[in-house]
Short mmCIF file of C-alpha atoms in Angstrom, two decimals:
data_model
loop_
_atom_site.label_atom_id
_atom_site.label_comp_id
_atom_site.label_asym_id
_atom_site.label_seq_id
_atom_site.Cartn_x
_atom_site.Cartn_y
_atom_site.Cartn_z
CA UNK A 1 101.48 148.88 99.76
CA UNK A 2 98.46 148.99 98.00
CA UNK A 3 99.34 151.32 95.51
CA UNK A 4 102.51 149.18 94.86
CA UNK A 5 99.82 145.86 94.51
CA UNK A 6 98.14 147.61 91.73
CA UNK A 7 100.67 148.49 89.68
CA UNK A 8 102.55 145.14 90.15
CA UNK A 9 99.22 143.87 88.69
CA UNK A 10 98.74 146.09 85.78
CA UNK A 11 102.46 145.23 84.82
CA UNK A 12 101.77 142.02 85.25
CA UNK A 13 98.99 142.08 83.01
CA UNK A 14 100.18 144.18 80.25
CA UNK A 15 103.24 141.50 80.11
CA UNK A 16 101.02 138.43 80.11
CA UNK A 17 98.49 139.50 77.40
CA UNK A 18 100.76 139.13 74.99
CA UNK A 19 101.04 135.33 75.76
CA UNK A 20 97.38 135.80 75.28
CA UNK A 21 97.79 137.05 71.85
CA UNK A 22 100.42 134.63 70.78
CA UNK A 23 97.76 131.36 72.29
CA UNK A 24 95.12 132.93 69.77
CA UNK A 25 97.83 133.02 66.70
CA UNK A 26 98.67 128.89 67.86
CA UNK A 27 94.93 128.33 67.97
CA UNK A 28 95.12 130.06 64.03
CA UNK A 29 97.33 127.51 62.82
CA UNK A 30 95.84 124.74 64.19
CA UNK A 31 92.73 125.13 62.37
CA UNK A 32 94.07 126.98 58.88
CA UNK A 33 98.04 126.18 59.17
CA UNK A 34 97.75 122.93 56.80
CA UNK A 35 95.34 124.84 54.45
CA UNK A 36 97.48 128.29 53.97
CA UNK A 37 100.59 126.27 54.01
CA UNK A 38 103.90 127.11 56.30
CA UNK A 39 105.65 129.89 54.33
CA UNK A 40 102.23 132.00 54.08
CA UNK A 41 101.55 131.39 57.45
CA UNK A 42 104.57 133.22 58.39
CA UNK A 43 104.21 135.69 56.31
CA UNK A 44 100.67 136.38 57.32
CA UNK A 45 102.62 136.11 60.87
CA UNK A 46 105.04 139.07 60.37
CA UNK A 47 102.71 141.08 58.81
CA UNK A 48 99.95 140.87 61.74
CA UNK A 49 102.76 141.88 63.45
CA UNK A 50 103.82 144.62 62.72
CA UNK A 51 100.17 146.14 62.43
CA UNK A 52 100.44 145.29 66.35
CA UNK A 53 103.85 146.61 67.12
CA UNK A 54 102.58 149.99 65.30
CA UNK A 55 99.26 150.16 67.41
CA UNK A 56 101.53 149.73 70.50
CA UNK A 57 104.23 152.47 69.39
CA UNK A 58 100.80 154.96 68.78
CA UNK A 59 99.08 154.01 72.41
CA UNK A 60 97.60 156.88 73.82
CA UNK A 61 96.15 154.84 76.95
CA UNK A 62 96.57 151.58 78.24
CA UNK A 63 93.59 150.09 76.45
CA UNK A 64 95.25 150.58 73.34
CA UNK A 65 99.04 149.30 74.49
CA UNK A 66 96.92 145.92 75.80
CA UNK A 67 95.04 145.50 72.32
CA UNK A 68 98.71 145.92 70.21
CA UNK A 69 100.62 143.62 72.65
CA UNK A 70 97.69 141.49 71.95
CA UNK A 71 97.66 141.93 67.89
CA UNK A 72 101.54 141.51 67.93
CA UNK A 73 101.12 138.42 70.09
CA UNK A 74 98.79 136.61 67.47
CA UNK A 75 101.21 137.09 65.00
CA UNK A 76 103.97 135.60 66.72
CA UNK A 77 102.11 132.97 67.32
CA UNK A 78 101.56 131.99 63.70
CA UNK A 79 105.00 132.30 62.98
CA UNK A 80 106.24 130.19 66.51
CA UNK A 81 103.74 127.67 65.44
CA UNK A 82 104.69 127.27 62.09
CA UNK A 83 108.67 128.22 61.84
CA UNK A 84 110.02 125.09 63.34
CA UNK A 85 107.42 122.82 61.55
CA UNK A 86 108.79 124.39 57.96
CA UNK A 87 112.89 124.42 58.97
CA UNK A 88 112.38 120.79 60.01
CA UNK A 89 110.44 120.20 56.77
CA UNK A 90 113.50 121.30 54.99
CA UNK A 91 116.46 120.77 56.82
CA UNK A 92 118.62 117.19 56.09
CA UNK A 93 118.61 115.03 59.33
CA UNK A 94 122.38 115.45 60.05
CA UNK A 95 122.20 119.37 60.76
CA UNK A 96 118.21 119.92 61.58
CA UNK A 97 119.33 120.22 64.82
CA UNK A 98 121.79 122.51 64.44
CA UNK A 99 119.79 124.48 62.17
CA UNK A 100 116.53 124.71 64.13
CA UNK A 101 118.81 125.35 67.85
CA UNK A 102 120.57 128.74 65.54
CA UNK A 103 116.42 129.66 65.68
CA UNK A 104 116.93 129.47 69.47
CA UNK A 105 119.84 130.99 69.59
CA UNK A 106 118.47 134.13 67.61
CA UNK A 107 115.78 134.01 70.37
CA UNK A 108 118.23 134.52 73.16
CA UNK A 109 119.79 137.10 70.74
CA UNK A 110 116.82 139.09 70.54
CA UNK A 111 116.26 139.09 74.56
CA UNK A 112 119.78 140.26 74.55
CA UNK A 113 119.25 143.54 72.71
CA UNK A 114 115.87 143.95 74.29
CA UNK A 115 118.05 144.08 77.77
CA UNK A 116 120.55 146.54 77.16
CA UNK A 117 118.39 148.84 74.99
CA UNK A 118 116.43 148.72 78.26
CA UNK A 119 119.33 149.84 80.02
CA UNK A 120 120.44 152.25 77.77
CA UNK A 121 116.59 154.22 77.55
CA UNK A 122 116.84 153.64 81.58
CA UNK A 123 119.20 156.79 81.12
CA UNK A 124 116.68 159.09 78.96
CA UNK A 125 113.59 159.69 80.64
CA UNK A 126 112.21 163.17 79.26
CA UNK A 127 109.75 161.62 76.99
CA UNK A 128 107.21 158.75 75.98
CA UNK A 129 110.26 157.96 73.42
CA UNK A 130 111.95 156.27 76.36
CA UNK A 131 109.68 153.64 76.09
CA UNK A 132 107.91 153.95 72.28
CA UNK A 133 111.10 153.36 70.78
CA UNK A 134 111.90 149.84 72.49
CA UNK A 135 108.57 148.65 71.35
CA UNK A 136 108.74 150.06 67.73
CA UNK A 137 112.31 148.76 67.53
CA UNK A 138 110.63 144.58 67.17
CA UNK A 139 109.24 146.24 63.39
CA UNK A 140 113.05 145.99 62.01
CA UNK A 141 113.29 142.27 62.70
CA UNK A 142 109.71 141.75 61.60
CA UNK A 143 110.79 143.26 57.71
CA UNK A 144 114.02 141.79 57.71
CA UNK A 145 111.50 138.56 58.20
CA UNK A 146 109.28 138.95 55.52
CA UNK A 147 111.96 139.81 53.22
CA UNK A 148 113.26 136.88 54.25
CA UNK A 149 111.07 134.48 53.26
CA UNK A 150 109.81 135.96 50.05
CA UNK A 151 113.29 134.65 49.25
CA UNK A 152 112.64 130.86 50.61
CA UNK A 153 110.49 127.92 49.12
CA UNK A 154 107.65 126.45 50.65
CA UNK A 155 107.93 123.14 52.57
CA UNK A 156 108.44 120.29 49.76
CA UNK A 157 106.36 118.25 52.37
CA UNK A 158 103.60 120.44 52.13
CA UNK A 159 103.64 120.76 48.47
CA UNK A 160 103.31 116.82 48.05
CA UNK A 161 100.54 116.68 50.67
CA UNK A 162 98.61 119.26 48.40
CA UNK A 163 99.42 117.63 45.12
CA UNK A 164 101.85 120.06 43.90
CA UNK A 165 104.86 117.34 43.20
CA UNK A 166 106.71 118.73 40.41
CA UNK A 167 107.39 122.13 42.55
CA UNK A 168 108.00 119.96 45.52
CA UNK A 169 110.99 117.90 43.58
CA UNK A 170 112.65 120.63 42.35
CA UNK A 171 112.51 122.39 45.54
CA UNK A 172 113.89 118.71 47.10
CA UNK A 173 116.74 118.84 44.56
CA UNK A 174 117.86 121.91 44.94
CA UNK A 175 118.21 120.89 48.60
CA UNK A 176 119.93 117.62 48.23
CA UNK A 177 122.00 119.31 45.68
CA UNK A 178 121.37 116.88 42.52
CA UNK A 179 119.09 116.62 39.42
CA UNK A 180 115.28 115.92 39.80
CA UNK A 181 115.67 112.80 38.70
CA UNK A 182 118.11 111.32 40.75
CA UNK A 183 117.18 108.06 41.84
CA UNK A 184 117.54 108.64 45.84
CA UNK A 185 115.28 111.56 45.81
CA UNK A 186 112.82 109.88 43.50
CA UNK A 187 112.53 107.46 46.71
CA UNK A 188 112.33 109.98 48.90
CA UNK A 189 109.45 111.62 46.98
CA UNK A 190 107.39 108.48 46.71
CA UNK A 191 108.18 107.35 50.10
CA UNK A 192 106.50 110.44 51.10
CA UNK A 193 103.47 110.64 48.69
CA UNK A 194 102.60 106.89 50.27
CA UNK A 195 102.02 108.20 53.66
CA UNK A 196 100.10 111.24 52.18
CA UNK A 197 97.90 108.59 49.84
CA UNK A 198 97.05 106.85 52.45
CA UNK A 199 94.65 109.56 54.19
CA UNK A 200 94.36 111.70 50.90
CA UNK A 201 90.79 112.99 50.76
CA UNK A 202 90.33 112.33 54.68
CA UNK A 203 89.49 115.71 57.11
CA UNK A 204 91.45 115.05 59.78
CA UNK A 205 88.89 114.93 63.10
CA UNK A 206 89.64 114.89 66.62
CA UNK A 207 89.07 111.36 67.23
CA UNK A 208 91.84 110.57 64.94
CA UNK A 209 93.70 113.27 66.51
CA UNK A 210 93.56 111.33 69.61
CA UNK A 211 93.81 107.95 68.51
CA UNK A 212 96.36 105.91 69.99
CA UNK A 213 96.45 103.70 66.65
CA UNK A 214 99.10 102.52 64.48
CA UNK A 215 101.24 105.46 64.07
CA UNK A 216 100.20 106.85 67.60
CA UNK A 217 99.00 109.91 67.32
CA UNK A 218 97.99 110.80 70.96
CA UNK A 219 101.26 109.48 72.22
CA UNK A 220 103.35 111.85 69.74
CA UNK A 221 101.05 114.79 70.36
CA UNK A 222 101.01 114.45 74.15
CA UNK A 223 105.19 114.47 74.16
CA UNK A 224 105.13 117.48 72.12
CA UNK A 225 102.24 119.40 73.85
CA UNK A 226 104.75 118.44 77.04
CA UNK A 227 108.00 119.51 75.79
CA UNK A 228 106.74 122.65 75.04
CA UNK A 229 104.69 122.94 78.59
CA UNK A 230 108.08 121.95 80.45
CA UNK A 231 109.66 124.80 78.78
CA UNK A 232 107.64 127.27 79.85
CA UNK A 233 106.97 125.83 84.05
CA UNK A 234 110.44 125.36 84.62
CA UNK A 235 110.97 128.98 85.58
CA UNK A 236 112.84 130.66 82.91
CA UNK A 237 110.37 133.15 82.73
CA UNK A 238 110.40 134.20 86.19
CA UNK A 239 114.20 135.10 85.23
CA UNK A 240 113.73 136.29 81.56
CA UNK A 241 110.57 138.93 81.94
CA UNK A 242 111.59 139.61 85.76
CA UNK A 243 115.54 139.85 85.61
CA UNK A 244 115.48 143.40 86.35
CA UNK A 245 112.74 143.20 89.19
CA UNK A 246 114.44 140.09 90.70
CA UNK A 247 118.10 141.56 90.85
CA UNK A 248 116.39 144.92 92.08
CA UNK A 249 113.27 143.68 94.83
CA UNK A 250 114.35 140.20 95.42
CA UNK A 251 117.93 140.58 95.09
CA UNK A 252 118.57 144.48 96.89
CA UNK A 253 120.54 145.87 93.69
CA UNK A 254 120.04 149.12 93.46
CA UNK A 255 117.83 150.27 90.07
CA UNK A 256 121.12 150.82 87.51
CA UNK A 257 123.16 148.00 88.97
CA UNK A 258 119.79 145.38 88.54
CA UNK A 259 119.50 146.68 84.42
CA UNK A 260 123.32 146.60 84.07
CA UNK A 261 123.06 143.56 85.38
CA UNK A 262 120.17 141.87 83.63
CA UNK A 263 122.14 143.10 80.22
CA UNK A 264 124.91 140.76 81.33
CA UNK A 265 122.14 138.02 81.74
CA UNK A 266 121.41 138.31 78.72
CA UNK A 267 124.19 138.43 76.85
CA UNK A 268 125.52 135.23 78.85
CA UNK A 269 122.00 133.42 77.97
CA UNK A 270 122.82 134.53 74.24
CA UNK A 271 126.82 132.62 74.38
CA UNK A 272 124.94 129.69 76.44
CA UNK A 273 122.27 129.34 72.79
CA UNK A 274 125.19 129.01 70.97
CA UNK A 275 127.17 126.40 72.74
CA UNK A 276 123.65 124.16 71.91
CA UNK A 277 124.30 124.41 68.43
CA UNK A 278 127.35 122.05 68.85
CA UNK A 279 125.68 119.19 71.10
CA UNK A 280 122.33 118.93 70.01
CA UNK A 281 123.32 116.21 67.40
CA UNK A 282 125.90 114.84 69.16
CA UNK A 283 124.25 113.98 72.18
CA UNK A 284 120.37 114.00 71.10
CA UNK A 285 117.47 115.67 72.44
CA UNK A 286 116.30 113.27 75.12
CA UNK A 287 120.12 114.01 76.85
CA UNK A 288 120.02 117.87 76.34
CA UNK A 289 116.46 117.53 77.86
CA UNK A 290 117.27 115.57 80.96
CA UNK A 291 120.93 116.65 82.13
CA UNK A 292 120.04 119.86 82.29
CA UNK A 293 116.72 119.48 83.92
CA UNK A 294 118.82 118.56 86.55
CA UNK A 295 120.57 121.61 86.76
CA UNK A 296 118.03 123.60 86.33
CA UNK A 297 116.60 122.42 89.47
CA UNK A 298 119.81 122.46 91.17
CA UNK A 299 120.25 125.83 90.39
CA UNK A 300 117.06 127.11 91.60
CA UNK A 301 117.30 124.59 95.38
CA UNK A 302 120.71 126.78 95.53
CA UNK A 303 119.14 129.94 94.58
CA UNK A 304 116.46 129.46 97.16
CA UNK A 305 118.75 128.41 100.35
CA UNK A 306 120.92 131.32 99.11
CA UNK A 307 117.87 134.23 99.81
CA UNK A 308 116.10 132.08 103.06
CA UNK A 309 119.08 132.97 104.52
CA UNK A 310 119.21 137.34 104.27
CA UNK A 311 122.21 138.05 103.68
CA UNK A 312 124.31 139.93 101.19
CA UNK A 313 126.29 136.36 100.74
CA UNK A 314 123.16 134.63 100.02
CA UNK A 315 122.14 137.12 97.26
CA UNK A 316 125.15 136.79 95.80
CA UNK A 317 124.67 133.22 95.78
CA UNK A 318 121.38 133.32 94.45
CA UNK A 319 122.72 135.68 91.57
CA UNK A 320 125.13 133.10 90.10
CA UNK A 321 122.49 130.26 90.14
CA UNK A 322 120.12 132.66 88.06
CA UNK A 323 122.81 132.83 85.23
CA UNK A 324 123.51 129.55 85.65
CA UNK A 325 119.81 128.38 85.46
CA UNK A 326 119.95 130.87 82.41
CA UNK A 327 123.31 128.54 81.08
CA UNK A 328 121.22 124.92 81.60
CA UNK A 329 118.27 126.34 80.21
CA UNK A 330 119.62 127.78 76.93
CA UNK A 331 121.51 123.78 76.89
CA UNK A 332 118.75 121.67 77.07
CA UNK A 333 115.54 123.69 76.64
CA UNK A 334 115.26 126.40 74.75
CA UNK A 335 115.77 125.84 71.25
CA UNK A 336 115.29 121.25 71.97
CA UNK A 337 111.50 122.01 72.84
CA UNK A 338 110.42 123.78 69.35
CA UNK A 339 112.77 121.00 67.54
CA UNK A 340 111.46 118.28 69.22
CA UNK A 341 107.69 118.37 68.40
CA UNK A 342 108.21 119.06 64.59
CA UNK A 343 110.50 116.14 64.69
CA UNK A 344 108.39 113.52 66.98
CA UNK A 345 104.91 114.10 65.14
CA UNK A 346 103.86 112.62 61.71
CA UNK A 347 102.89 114.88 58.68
CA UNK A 348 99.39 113.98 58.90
CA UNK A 349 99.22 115.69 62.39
CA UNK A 350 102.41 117.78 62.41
CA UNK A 351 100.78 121.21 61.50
CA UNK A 352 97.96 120.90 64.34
CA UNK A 353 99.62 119.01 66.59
CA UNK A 354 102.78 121.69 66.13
CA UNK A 355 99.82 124.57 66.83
CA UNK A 356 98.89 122.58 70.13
CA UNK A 357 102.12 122.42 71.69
CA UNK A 358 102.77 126.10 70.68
CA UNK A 359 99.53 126.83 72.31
CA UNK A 360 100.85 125.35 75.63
CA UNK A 361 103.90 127.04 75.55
CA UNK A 362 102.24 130.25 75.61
CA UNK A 363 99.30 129.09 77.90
CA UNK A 364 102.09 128.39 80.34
CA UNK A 365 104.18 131.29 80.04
CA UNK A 366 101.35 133.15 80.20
CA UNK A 367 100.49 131.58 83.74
CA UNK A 368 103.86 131.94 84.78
CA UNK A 369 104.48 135.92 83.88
CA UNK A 370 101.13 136.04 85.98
CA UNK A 371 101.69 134.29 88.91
CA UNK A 372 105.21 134.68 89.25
CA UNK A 373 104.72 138.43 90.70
CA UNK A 374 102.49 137.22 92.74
CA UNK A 375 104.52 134.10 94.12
CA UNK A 376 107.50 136.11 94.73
CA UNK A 377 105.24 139.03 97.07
CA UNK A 378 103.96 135.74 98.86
CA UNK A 379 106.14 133.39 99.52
CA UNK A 380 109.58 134.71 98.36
CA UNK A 381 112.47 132.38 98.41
CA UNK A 382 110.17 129.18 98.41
CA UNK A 383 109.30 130.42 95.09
CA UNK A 384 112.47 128.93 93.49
CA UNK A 385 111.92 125.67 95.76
CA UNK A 386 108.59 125.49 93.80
CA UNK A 387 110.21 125.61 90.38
CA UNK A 388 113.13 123.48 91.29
CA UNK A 389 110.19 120.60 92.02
CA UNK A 390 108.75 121.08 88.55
CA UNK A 391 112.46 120.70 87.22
CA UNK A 392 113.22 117.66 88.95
CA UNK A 393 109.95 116.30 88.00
CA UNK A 394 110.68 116.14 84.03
CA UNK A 395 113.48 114.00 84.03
CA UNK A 396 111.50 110.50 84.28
CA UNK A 397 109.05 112.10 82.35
CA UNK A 398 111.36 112.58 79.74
CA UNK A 399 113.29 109.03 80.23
CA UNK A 400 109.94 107.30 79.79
CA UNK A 401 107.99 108.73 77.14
CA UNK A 402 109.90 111.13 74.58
CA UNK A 403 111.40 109.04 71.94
CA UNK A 404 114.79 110.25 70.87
CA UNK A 405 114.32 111.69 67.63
CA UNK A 406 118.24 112.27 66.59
CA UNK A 407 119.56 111.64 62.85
CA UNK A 408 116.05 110.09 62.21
CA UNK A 409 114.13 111.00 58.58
CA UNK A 410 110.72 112.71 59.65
CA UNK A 411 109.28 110.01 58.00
CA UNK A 412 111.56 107.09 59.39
CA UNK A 413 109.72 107.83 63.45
CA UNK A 414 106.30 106.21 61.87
CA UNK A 415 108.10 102.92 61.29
CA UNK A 416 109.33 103.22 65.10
CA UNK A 417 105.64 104.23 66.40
CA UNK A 418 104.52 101.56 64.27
CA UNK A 419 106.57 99.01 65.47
CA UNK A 420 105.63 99.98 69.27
CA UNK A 421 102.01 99.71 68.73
CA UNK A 422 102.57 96.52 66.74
CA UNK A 423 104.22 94.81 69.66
CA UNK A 424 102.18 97.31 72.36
CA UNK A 425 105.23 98.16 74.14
CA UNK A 426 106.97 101.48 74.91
CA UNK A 427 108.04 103.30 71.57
CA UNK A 428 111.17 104.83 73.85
CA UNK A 429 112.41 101.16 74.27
CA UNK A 430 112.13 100.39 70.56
CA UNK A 431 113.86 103.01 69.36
CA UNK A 432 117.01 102.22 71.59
CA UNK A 433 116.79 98.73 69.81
CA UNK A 434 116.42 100.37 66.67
CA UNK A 435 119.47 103.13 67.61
CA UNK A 436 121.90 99.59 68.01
CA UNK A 437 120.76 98.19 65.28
CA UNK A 438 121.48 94.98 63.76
CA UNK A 439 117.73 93.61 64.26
CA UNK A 440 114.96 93.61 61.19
CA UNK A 441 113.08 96.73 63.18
CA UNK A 442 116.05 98.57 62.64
CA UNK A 443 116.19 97.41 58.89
CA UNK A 444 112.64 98.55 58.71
CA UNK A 445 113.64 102.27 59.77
CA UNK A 446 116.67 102.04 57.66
CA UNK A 447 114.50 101.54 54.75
CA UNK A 448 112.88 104.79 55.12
CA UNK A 449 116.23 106.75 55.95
CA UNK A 450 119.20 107.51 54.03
CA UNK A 451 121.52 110.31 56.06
CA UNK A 452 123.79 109.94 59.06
CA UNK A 453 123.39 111.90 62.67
CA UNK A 454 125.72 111.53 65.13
CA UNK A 455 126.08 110.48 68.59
CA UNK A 456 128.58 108.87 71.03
CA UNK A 457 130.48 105.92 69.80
CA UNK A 458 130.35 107.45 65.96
CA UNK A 459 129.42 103.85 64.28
CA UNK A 460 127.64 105.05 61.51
CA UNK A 461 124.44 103.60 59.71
CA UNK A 462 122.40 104.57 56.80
CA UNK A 463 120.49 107.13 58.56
CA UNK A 464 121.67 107.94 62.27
CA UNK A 465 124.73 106.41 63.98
CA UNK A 466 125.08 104.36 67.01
CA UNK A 467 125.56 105.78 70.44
CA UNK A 468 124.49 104.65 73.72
CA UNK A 469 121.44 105.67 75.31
CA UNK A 470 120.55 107.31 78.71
CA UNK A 471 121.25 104.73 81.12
#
């Protein structure tokens, strides 16, 4: 028993330090993101991470594997914490949804292939190679990234911020698809050079940070630093880094049936990314978010009655919630929650405030890898009862404070915050006005928008269309 404690420890720890790692690449960007701009950050990114994925492959003791997980971890970091800020930088309002959920669905991709080469080296065992190829196998997606974006421009955004505005506009043009001197992305351009003048030559501080003034900062930072905390305490991790030990300790699988198995997790939480891709701008983030919160939690009350009560029938039981916890989760919160604060927070704060809620995301999961061993050998079943609480508990958070964010320019959700602290009500509550338009706050976003989302009902405006909002 003891011997079985300390190992479930050490593997515990050597999966959580990696969190560790990725919390120190977060805590990178937040104080150099905004100076080395979002396309070098990534590649800086990629390339720490690979000199961590090759210290890993080379461990010769455990030391060694800890400090690489740890290297490889910073890097990811960078490139969680600025990725999503960049794509939503670039991506028109109509599809940034789509495009930045894909990102999610790559994720669930990648956990899919990590799964059944796990299965498939579960069969080899004669050598270190069972497990040094696995880890050295993460170095192929990490050149196929750099590659990648040696091939991409940087954030127009970013370029205007830093002065560089003939680079930005033709960047902005070849987006849009027309000449640089078209007369709708001349608007654009100076529409965003405004906000920048107005805090040109400022340092951002923390007390501005966490002002609650006209465009709201603490309010928009808090949501995001949430979103991205919800992901993580909801529980997925509990299934994603312990599906095999689940299906084989909790569960009674026997070892090859619990890594069979966890491959067919995966490739089901892979199919459930994709069907995300579809919805996200048809039904908006603040939906995704809540509906399937509430499965999520339903799935894990089920999953818990289903192993209090022993039986082979209650395993089973439990089994199909955890793929369908896996199915809501993929929905609503995987790829929503690195959209969402990219979307929600304005350019002055967006690269810090994007490195905070990355830094919560892995604080979390980081918490969770560690405790949910533990929770498991101590309480069992009423560990899913625990996680179904949390799950539950997001929806009015959600309802009440994150502002739908849907069809929306980036620039077009200051004019809402503004609005809200103008009239010191709830910005969730103006934006619904705004959303049915028809009223001079909604002419006031409209001025700063010019594509059409989508959403239920399909009246379109300027910028978003008209759909009705969670009741």
């Amino acid at each position: 028993m003891a011997e079985d404690y300390k190992l479930g420890s050490i593997q515990a720890l050597v999966v959580a330090i990696y969190e560790i790692g990725c919390l120190i690449g977060s805590f990178i960007i937040i104080g150099y993101g905004d100076k080395l701009g979002r396309r070098r950050a990534v590649l800086v990114g990629a390339a720490i991470m690979l000199v961590g994925t090759a210290i890993q492959t080379s461990s010769t003791t455990l030391a060694q594997l800890i400090i690489g997980r740890i290297v490889t971890g910073a890097g990811n970091g960078m490139n969680t914490s600025s990725i999503p800020v960049w794509q939503s930088e670039m991506a028109p309002p109509k599809i940034r949804g789509f495009l930045m959920l894909f990102e999610g669905a790559l994720i669930t991709g990648g956990v899919m292939i990590s799964y059944w080469i796990n299965y498939g080296f579960w069969f080899y065992n004669k050598s270190s190679f069972q497990w040094r190829f696995p880890v050295a196998f993460q170095a192929f997606f990490g050149i196929i990234l750099i590659i990648g974006i040696l091939a991409f421009p940087e954030s127009p955004r970013w370029l205007l911020k830093h002065g560089k505005d003939k680079e930005a506009a033709q960047i902005m043009a070849r987006l849009k698809q027309c000449d640089v001197g078209d007369q709708e992305l001349q608007k654009d351009i100076e529409d965003i050079k405004k906000i920048n003048e107005i805090t040109a030559g400022r340092k951002l501080t923390v007390k501005e940070f966490c002002s609650n003034g006209p465009d709201m900062h603490l309010w928009r930072a808090s949501i995001a630093f949430a979103a991205q905390a919800f992901q993580q305490i909801g529980g997925i991790n509990l299934v994603t880094y312990y599906a095999t030990v689940v299906f084989e300790n909790s569960l009674g699988f026997d070892p090859t049936f619990a890594r069979l198995l966890t491959g067919v997790l995966g490739t089901e939480y892979f199919l459930s990314a994709l069907v995300a891709l579809f919805v996200v701008d048809r039904l908006g983030r603040r939906r995704l978010m809540m509906w399937n919160a509430a499965g999520m939690g339903l799935a894990m009350m089920v999953a818990g009655i289903g192993l209090s009560v022993g039986n082979q029938s209650g395993a089973y039981a439990a089994t199909v919630m955890i793929f369908l916890f896996n199915t809501f989760f993929a929905i609503g919160w995987l790829g929503v929650t690195w959209l969402y604060p990219a979307e929600v927070t304005p350019m002055r704060i967006r690269a810090e405030a994007n490195g905070l809620s990355t830094s919560a995301n892995w604080l979390f999961n980081y918490a969770v890898v560690q405790l949910s061993p533990i929770m498991i050998n101590t309480i069992a079943w009423k560990t899913y009862f625990v996680f179904m609480c949390f799950n539950f508990a997001f929806i009015p958070v959600v309802y009440y404070t994150f502002v739908e964010t849907n069809g929306y320019k980036l620039e077009a959700m200051d004019t809402i915050f503004q609005i809200a602290h103008k009239n010191k009500e709830n910005p969730v509550w103006v934006e619904k006005r705004v959303r049915k338009g028809n009223t001079d706050e909604a002419n006031a976003v409209e001025n700063r928008s010019s594509s059409t989302g989508s959403g239920e009902g399909e009246k379109e405006k300027v910028e978003h269309t008209e759909h009705k909002e969670d009741a």
